[in-house]
Amino acid sequence: MTPANTDAPTPLESDFGWALRALSMAFTNDGNAAVAHLPSGARGYLVLVAVAEGQARSQLDLARRLTIDKTAMTYLLDALEEQGLVRRKPDPTDRRARSVTITPKGQRALQRARERLAVTESTVLGALAADEAAAFRSLLSRVAQGLEQRDDQDGS
Amino acid sequence: MTPANTDAPTPLESDFGWALRALSMAFTNDGNAAVAHLPSGARGYLVLVAVAEGQARSQLDLARRLTIDKTAMTYLLDALEEQGLVRRKPDPTDRRARSVTITPKGQRALQRARERLAVTESTVLGALAADEAAAFRSLLSRVAQGLEQRDDQDGS
DNA sequence: TATTGTTATACTCTATAACTATA
DNA sequence: TATAGTTATAGAGTATAACAATA
């Protein structure tokens, strides 16, 4: 016979999924305000970061790197280009492809977004001491990079 | 004159928002499979956890605790009740309110989901050593609880 | 035949409003 | 007048399919 379960039920706060969702929602909410000056908000910001890297050879490259559908990438870039933050130009080596570069105006907008997002990060991680927050960032970054490698292997 | 910027552009991988999004997407994808036996998937799971706690006095209580709209809570509970995982009964002290309890079948489904999600968690945090993963979980939990308190204060 | 990019369409999720029944 | 719960509607975000141009 198993003894009667007199334990308290598992609290919601100990649930990994709940905690991850809470953090994501908070960062999304606060972060949207931080990047409100960018077209398409948070997604526009991510595209801008990836374009600024200068690694992606084509829109499809960008889409894959960001795990954004290529059809969404089209109108995200439409919006960014319309405001003069990025520029599309034909790739001379492949006339189907278009290379995307960031403009000086885009650089400034990106810099401003980064400064604001740094504040958002600190706010959202407010429950942690400075060294703990640094540790959390580091661990999160390693987790995400691990997932990126995993997914890259799956794809090819 | 500022010197020419010869630094490499900031890599996407160092972006907090990118990393958080990558983890959330991976956990959502893998986690959806882990809770596919529950109606409404991940959201149904969260509701079931909160119901199992037995703290919430009403559907509205549940909705607030989970940051889910009360209109969504209605059909989430509809789906859970239809499969016999939870039960709604009128609150004798307030005839507007309905208290929600988990059924034995719901307990079993919840237990199964927790076991599967534990595997998902390990997989998703695969880049970390065991002690690092534990540290990450602990920090994430504290962050989320801090946000919960912040939002509770905002609301009242 | 496969790939890049675009457009059009459909679907899901969420937010809003309106309504009822109680308090 | 405010609250608990439900329903209906509309909007944003995303996915799917089809297409034109090029490889």
Coordinates of C-alpha atoms (C1' of nucleotides) in Angstrom, one line a residue:
Chain A
M1 CA 0.0 0.0 0.0
T2 CA 1.2 3.5 -0.8
P3 CA 0.7 5.9 2.0
A4 CA -1.9 8.6 1.5
N5 CA -0.5 11.6 -0.3
T6 CA -0.3 14.4 2.3
D7 CA 2.1 16.5 0.3
A8 CA 1.1 19.9 -0.8
P9 CA 0.3 20.0 -4.5
T10 CA 3.1 21.2 -6.8
P11 CA 3.0 25.0 -7.0
L12 CA 2.7 26.6 -10.3
E13 CA 5.8 28.6 -9.6
S14 CA 8.0 25.6 -9.7
D15 CA 6.9 24.8 -13.3
F16 CA 9.6 25.4 -15.9
G17 CA 7.1 26.1 -18.6
W18 CA 5.2 28.6 -16.5
A19 CA 8.4 30.5 -15.6
L20 CA 9.7 30.6 -19.1
R21 CA 6.4 31.9 -20.3
A22 CA 6.3 34.5 -17.6
L23 CA 9.8 35.8 -18.6
S24 CA 9.0 35.7 -22.3
M25 CA 5.8 37.6 -21.8
A26 CA 7.4 40.3 -19.6
F27 CA 10.3 40.7 -22.0
T28 CA 7.9 40.9 -24.9
N29 CA 5.8 43.5 -23.3
D30 CA 8.6 45.7 -22.0
G31 CA 10.7 45.1 -25.1
N32 CA 7.9 46.1 -27.5
A33 CA 8.0 49.5 -26.0
A34 CA 11.8 49.6 -26.3
V35 CA 11.6 48.9 -30.1
A36 CA 8.4 50.7 -30.8
H37 CA 10.4 53.1 -33.1
L38 CA 11.2 50.2 -35.4
P39 CA 8.7 48.9 -38.0
S40 CA 7.3 45.5 -37.0
G41 CA 8.6 45.9 -33.5
A42 CA 10.5 43.0 -32.0
R43 CA 10.6 41.0 -35.3
G44 CA 11.9 44.1 -37.1
Y45 CA 14.6 44.4 -34.5
L46 CA 15.8 40.8 -34.9
V47 CA 16.0 41.2 -38.7
L48 CA 17.9 44.4 -38.2
V49 CA 20.4 42.7 -35.9
A50 CA 20.9 39.9 -38.4
V51 CA 21.3 42.3 -41.4
A52 CA 23.9 44.3 -39.4
E53 CA 26.0 41.2 -39.0
G54 CA 26.4 41.1 -42.7
Q55 CA 26.7 37.4 -42.9
A56 CA 23.5 36.5 -44.7
R57 CA 23.8 36.4 -48.5
S58 CA 20.1 36.5 -49.3
Q59 CA 16.7 37.0 -47.8
L60 CA 16.3 33.3 -47.5
D61 CA 19.6 33.1 -45.5
L62 CA 18.2 35.7 -43.1
A63 CA 15.0 33.9 -42.8
R64 CA 16.7 30.6 -41.9
R65 CA 19.0 32.2 -39.5
L66 CA 16.2 33.8 -37.6
T67 CA 13.7 31.0 -38.0
I68 CA 11.3 33.3 -39.6
D69 CA 9.2 32.2 -42.6
K70 CA 10.5 33.5 -45.9
T71 CA 7.0 35.0 -46.7
A72 CA 7.2 36.9 -43.5
M73 CA 10.7 38.1 -44.2
T74 CA 9.4 39.7 -47.4
Y75 CA 7.1 42.1 -45.7
L76 CA 9.4 42.6 -42.7
L77 CA 12.0 43.8 -45.1
D78 CA 9.4 45.8 -47.0
A79 CA 8.7 47.7 -43.9
L80 CA 12.3 48.2 -42.9
E81 CA 13.3 49.3 -46.4
E82 CA 10.4 51.7 -46.6
Q83 CA 11.7 53.6 -43.6
G84 CA 15.2 53.6 -45.0
L85 CA 16.7 51.3 -42.4
V86 CA 17.9 48.6 -44.8
R87 CA 18.5 48.4 -48.5
R88 CA 17.9 45.5 -50.9
K89 CA 20.1 45.2 -54.0
P90 CA 20.4 42.5 -56.6
D91 CA 23.1 39.9 -56.0
P92 CA 25.4 40.1 -59.1
T93 CA 26.3 36.4 -58.7
D94 CA 22.8 35.1 -58.5
R95 CA 20.1 37.2 -60.1
R96 CA 17.3 35.4 -58.2
A97 CA 18.8 36.5 -54.9
R98 CA 18.8 40.0 -53.2
S99 CA 21.4 41.0 -50.7
V100 CA 20.3 43.1 -47.8
T101 CA 22.5 45.7 -46.1
I102 CA 21.9 48.1 -43.2
T103 CA 21.9 51.8 -43.8
P104 CA 23.5 54.5 -41.6
K105 CA 20.0 55.4 -40.4
G106 CA 19.4 51.7 -39.7
Q107 CA 22.6 51.6 -37.6
R108 CA 21.4 54.5 -35.5
A109 CA 18.0 53.0 -35.0
L110 CA 19.6 49.7 -34.1
Q111 CA 21.9 51.4 -31.6
R112 CA 19.0 53.1 -30.0
A113 CA 17.1 49.9 -29.7
R114 CA 20.0 48.2 -28.1
E115 CA 20.4 50.8 -25.5
R116 CA 16.7 50.6 -24.6
L117 CA 16.6 46.9 -24.6
A118 CA 19.5 46.8 -22.2
V119 CA 17.3 48.7 -19.8
T120 CA 14.5 46.3 -20.4
E121 CA 16.7 43.3 -19.7
S122 CA 17.9 44.8 -16.4
T123 CA 14.3 45.5 -15.4
V124 CA 13.1 42.1 -16.3
L125 CA 15.9 40.4 -14.5
G126 CA 15.4 42.7 -11.5
A127 CA 14.9 39.8 -9.1
L128 CA 18.6 38.8 -9.6
A129 CA 21.8 40.3 -8.2
A130 CA 24.2 41.7 -10.9
D131 CA 26.4 38.6 -10.9
E132 CA 23.4 36.3 -11.0
A133 CA 21.9 38.1 -13.9
A134 CA 25.2 37.8 -15.7
A135 CA 25.3 34.1 -15.0
F136 CA 21.7 33.7 -16.2
R137 CA 22.5 35.6 -19.5
S138 CA 25.5 33.4 -20.0
L139 CA 23.6 30.1 -19.4
L140 CA 20.7 31.2 -21.6
S141 CA 23.1 32.1 -24.4
R142 CA 24.7 28.7 -24.2
V143 CA 21.4 27.0 -24.2
A144 CA 20.2 28.9 -27.3
Q145 CA 23.5 28.2 -29.1
G146 CA 23.2 24.6 -28.4
L147 CA 19.7 24.5 -29.8
E148 CA 20.8 26.4 -32.9
Q149 CA 23.4 23.7 -33.6
R150 CA 20.9 21.0 -32.9
D151 CA 18.5 22.5 -35.4
D152 CA 21.1 23.1 -38.0
Q153 CA 22.0 19.5 -37.9
D154 CA 18.4 18.4 -38.2
G155 CA 18.0 20.6 -41.3
S156 CA 20.9 19.1 -43.2
Chain B
M1 CA 37.9 62.3 -34.7
T2 CA 36.6 58.9 -33.7
P3 CA 38.7 56.1 -35.0
A4 CA 37.3 53.9 -37.8
N5 CA 35.2 51.0 -36.3
T6 CA 37.1 47.9 -37.1
D7 CA 35.2 45.8 -34.6
A8 CA 33.3 42.8 -35.8
P9 CA 29.5 43.4 -35.8
T10 CA 27.6 42.1 -32.7
P11 CA 26.7 38.6 -33.4
L12 CA 23.0 37.6 -33.2
E13 CA 24.0 34.9 -30.7
S14 CA 24.8 37.5 -28.1
D15 CA 21.4 39.0 -28.2
F16 CA 19.2 38.3 -25.1
G17 CA 16.0 38.5 -27.0
W18 CA 17.2 36.1 -29.7
A19 CA 18.3 33.6 -27.1
L20 CA 15.1 33.8 -25.1
R21 CA 13.1 33.4 -28.3
A22 CA 15.2 30.4 -29.4
L23 CA 14.6 28.7 -26.0
S24 CA 10.9 29.5 -26.0
M25 CA 10.4 28.2 -29.5
A26 CA 12.3 25.0 -28.8
F27 CA 10.5 24.3 -25.6
T28 CA 7.2 25.1 -27.2
N29 CA 7.8 22.7 -30.1
D30 CA 9.1 19.8 -28.0
G31 CA 6.7 20.6 -25.2
N32 CA 3.7 20.5 -27.5
A33 CA 4.5 16.9 -28.3
A34 CA 4.8 16.1 -24.6
V35 CA 1.3 17.4 -23.8
A36 CA -0.4 16.4 -27.0
H37 CA -2.6 14.1 -25.0
L38 CA -4.1 17.2 -23.3
P39 CA -6.8 19.3 -24.9
S40 CA -5.5 22.8 -25.9
G41 CA -2.0 21.5 -25.5
A42 CA 0.4 23.7 -23.5
R43 CA -2.3 26.1 -22.3
G44 CA -4.4 23.2 -21.2
Y45 CA -1.5 21.9 -19.3
L46 CA -0.9 25.2 -17.5
V47 CA -4.6 25.3 -16.5
L48 CA -4.4 21.8 -15.2
V49 CA -1.4 22.6 -13.1
A50 CA -3.2 25.6 -11.6
V51 CA -6.4 23.7 -11.0
A52 CA -4.4 20.9 -9.3
E53 CA -3.0 23.4 -6.9
G54 CA -6.5 24.0 -5.5
Q55 CA -5.9 27.6 -4.7
A56 CA -8.1 29.3 -7.2
R57 CA -11.6 30.0 -6.0
S58 CA -13.1 30.7 -9.4
Q59 CA -12.4 30.7 -13.1
L60 CA -11.4 34.3 -12.9
D61 CA -8.9 33.5 -10.2
L62 CA -7.4 30.9 -12.5
A63 CA -7.3 33.3 -15.4
R64 CA -5.5 36.0 -13.3
R65 CA -3.0 33.5 -11.9
L66 CA -2.1 32.3 -15.4
T67 CA -2.3 35.6 -17.2
I68 CA -4.8 34.1 -19.5
D69 CA -7.9 36.1 -20.6
K70 CA -11.1 35.1 -18.9
T71 CA -12.7 34.5 -22.3
A72 CA -10.0 32.1 -23.2
M73 CA -10.3 30.4 -19.8
T74 CA -13.9 29.6 -20.7
Y75 CA -13.1 27.4 -23.7
L76 CA -10.0 26.0 -22.2
L77 CA -12.1 24.7 -19.3
D78 CA -14.8 23.6 -21.7
A79 CA -12.2 21.4 -23.4
L80 CA -10.7 20.0 -20.2
E81 CA -14.1 19.3 -18.7
E82 CA -15.3 17.6 -21.9
Q83 CA -12.6 15.1 -21.5
G84 CA -13.3 14.6 -17.9
L85 CA -10.0 16.1 -16.6
V86 CA -11.6 18.8 -14.5
R87 CA -15.0 19.5 -13.1
R88 CA -16.9 22.7 -12.7
K89 CA -19.4 23.1 -9.8
P90 CA -21.3 26.1 -8.5
D91 CA -19.7 27.9 -5.6
P92 CA -22.3 27.7 -2.8
T93 CA -21.1 31.0 -1.3
D94 CA -21.3 33.0 -4.6
R95 CA -23.7 31.8 -7.2
R96 CA -22.0 33.7 -9.9
A97 CA -18.8 31.8 -9.5
R98 CA -17.8 28.3 -10.4
S99 CA -15.1 26.4 -8.6
V100 CA -12.9 24.1 -10.6
T101 CA -11.4 20.9 -9.4
I102 CA -9.2 18.3 -11.0
T103 CA -10.5 14.7 -11.4
P104 CA -8.6 11.5 -10.8
K105 CA -8.3 11.1 -14.6
G106 CA -7.0 14.7 -14.7
Q107 CA -4.4 13.8 -12.1
R108 CA -3.2 10.9 -14.1
A109 CA -3.0 13.0 -17.3
L110 CA -1.2 15.7 -15.4
Q111 CA 1.3 13.2 -14.0
R112 CA 2.0 11.9 -17.4
A113 CA 2.5 15.3 -18.8
R114 CA 5.0 16.2 -16.1
E115 CA 7.0 13.1 -16.8
R116 CA 7.2 13.9 -20.4
L117 CA 7.9 17.5 -19.9
A118 CA 10.8 16.6 -17.6
V119 CA 12.4 14.9 -20.6
T120 CA 11.7 17.9 -22.8
E121 CA 13.4 20.1 -20.3
S122 CA 16.5 18.0 -20.2
T123 CA 16.6 17.9 -24.0
V124 CA 16.2 21.6 -24.4
L125 CA 18.8 22.4 -21.8
G126 CA 21.1 19.8 -23.3
A127 CA 24.0 22.2 -23.8
L128 CA 24.4 22.6 -20.0
A129 CA 25.9 20.2 -17.5
A130 CA 23.6 18.9 -14.8
D131 CA 24.6 21.4 -12.2
E132 CA 24.4 24.2 -14.6
A133 CA 20.9 23.2 -15.7
A134 CA 19.9 23.2 -12.1
A135 CA 21.3 26.6 -11.6
F136 CA 19.5 27.9 -14.7
R137 CA 16.2 26.5 -13.6
S138 CA 16.6 28.1 -10.2
L139 CA 17.5 31.5 -11.6
L140 CA 14.7 31.4 -14.1
S141 CA 12.3 30.5 -11.4
R142 CA 13.4 33.4 -9.3
V143 CA 13.1 35.8 -12.2
A144 CA 9.6 34.7 -12.9
Q145 CA 8.5 34.9 -9.3
G146 CA 9.9 38.4 -9.2
L147 CA 7.9 39.4 -12.2
E148 CA 4.8 37.8 -10.7
Q149 CA 5.2 40.0 -7.6
R150 CA 5.8 43.1 -9.7
D151 CA 2.7 42.5 -11.8
D152 CA 0.6 41.7 -8.8
Q153 CA 1.5 45.1 -7.3
D154 CA 0.8 46.8 -10.6
G155 CA -2.7 45.3 -10.7
S156 CA -3.7 46.4 -7.2
Chain C
dT1 C1' 14.1 20.1 -61.4
dA2 C1' 15.3 23.1 -57.5
dT3 C1' 15.8 27.7 -55.5
dT4 C1' 14.8 32.9 -54.6
dG5 C1' 11.4 36.0 -53.8
dT6 C1' 6.6 37.6 -54.0
dT7 C1' 1.6 37.5 -53.5
dA8 C1' -2.8 35.6 -52.0
dT9 C1' -5.2 32.9 -48.9
dA10 C1' -6.5 30.5 -44.8
dC11 C1' -6.0 29.5 -40.1
dT12 C1' -4.9 30.1 -35.2
dC13 C1' -4.6 32.9 -31.4
dT14 C1' -5.8 36.7 -28.9
dA15 C1' -8.2 41.0 -27.7
dT16 C1' -12.6 43.5 -27.4
dA17 C1' -17.2 44.1 -26.8
dA18 C1' -21.7 42.8 -25.4
dC19 C1' -24.6 40.1 -22.8
dT20 C1' -26.6 37.2 -18.4
dA21 C1' -26.9 36.3 -13.8
dT22 C1' -25.7 37.4 -9.7
dA23 C1' -23.6 40.4 -5.8
Chain D
dT1 C1' -22.7 49.7 -9.8
dA2 C1' -19.4 46.0 -10.0
dT3 C1' -18.2 41.1 -10.7
dA4 C1' -18.3 36.0 -12.7
dG5 C1' -19.0 33.7 -16.7
dT6 C1' -20.3 33.1 -21.5
dT7 C1' -20.7 34.1 -26.4
dA8 C1' -19.7 36.5 -30.7
dT9 C1' -16.7 39.3 -33.5
dA10 C1' -12.6 41.3 -35.2
dG11 C1' -7.8 41.8 -35.4
dA12 C1' -2.8 40.4 -35.5
dG13 C1' 0.4 36.9 -36.5
dT14 C1' 1.5 32.8 -38.9
dA15 C1' 1.4 29.1 -42.1
dT16 C1' 0.2 27.2 -46.7
dA17 C1' 0.0 27.3 -51.5
dA18 C1' 0.7 29.0 -55.9
dC19 C1' 3.3 31.8 -58.9
dA20 C1' 7.4 34.2 -61.7
dA21 C1' 12.1 34.5 -62.4
dT22 C1' 16.4 32.3 -62.4
dA23 C1' 19.8 28.5 -61.5

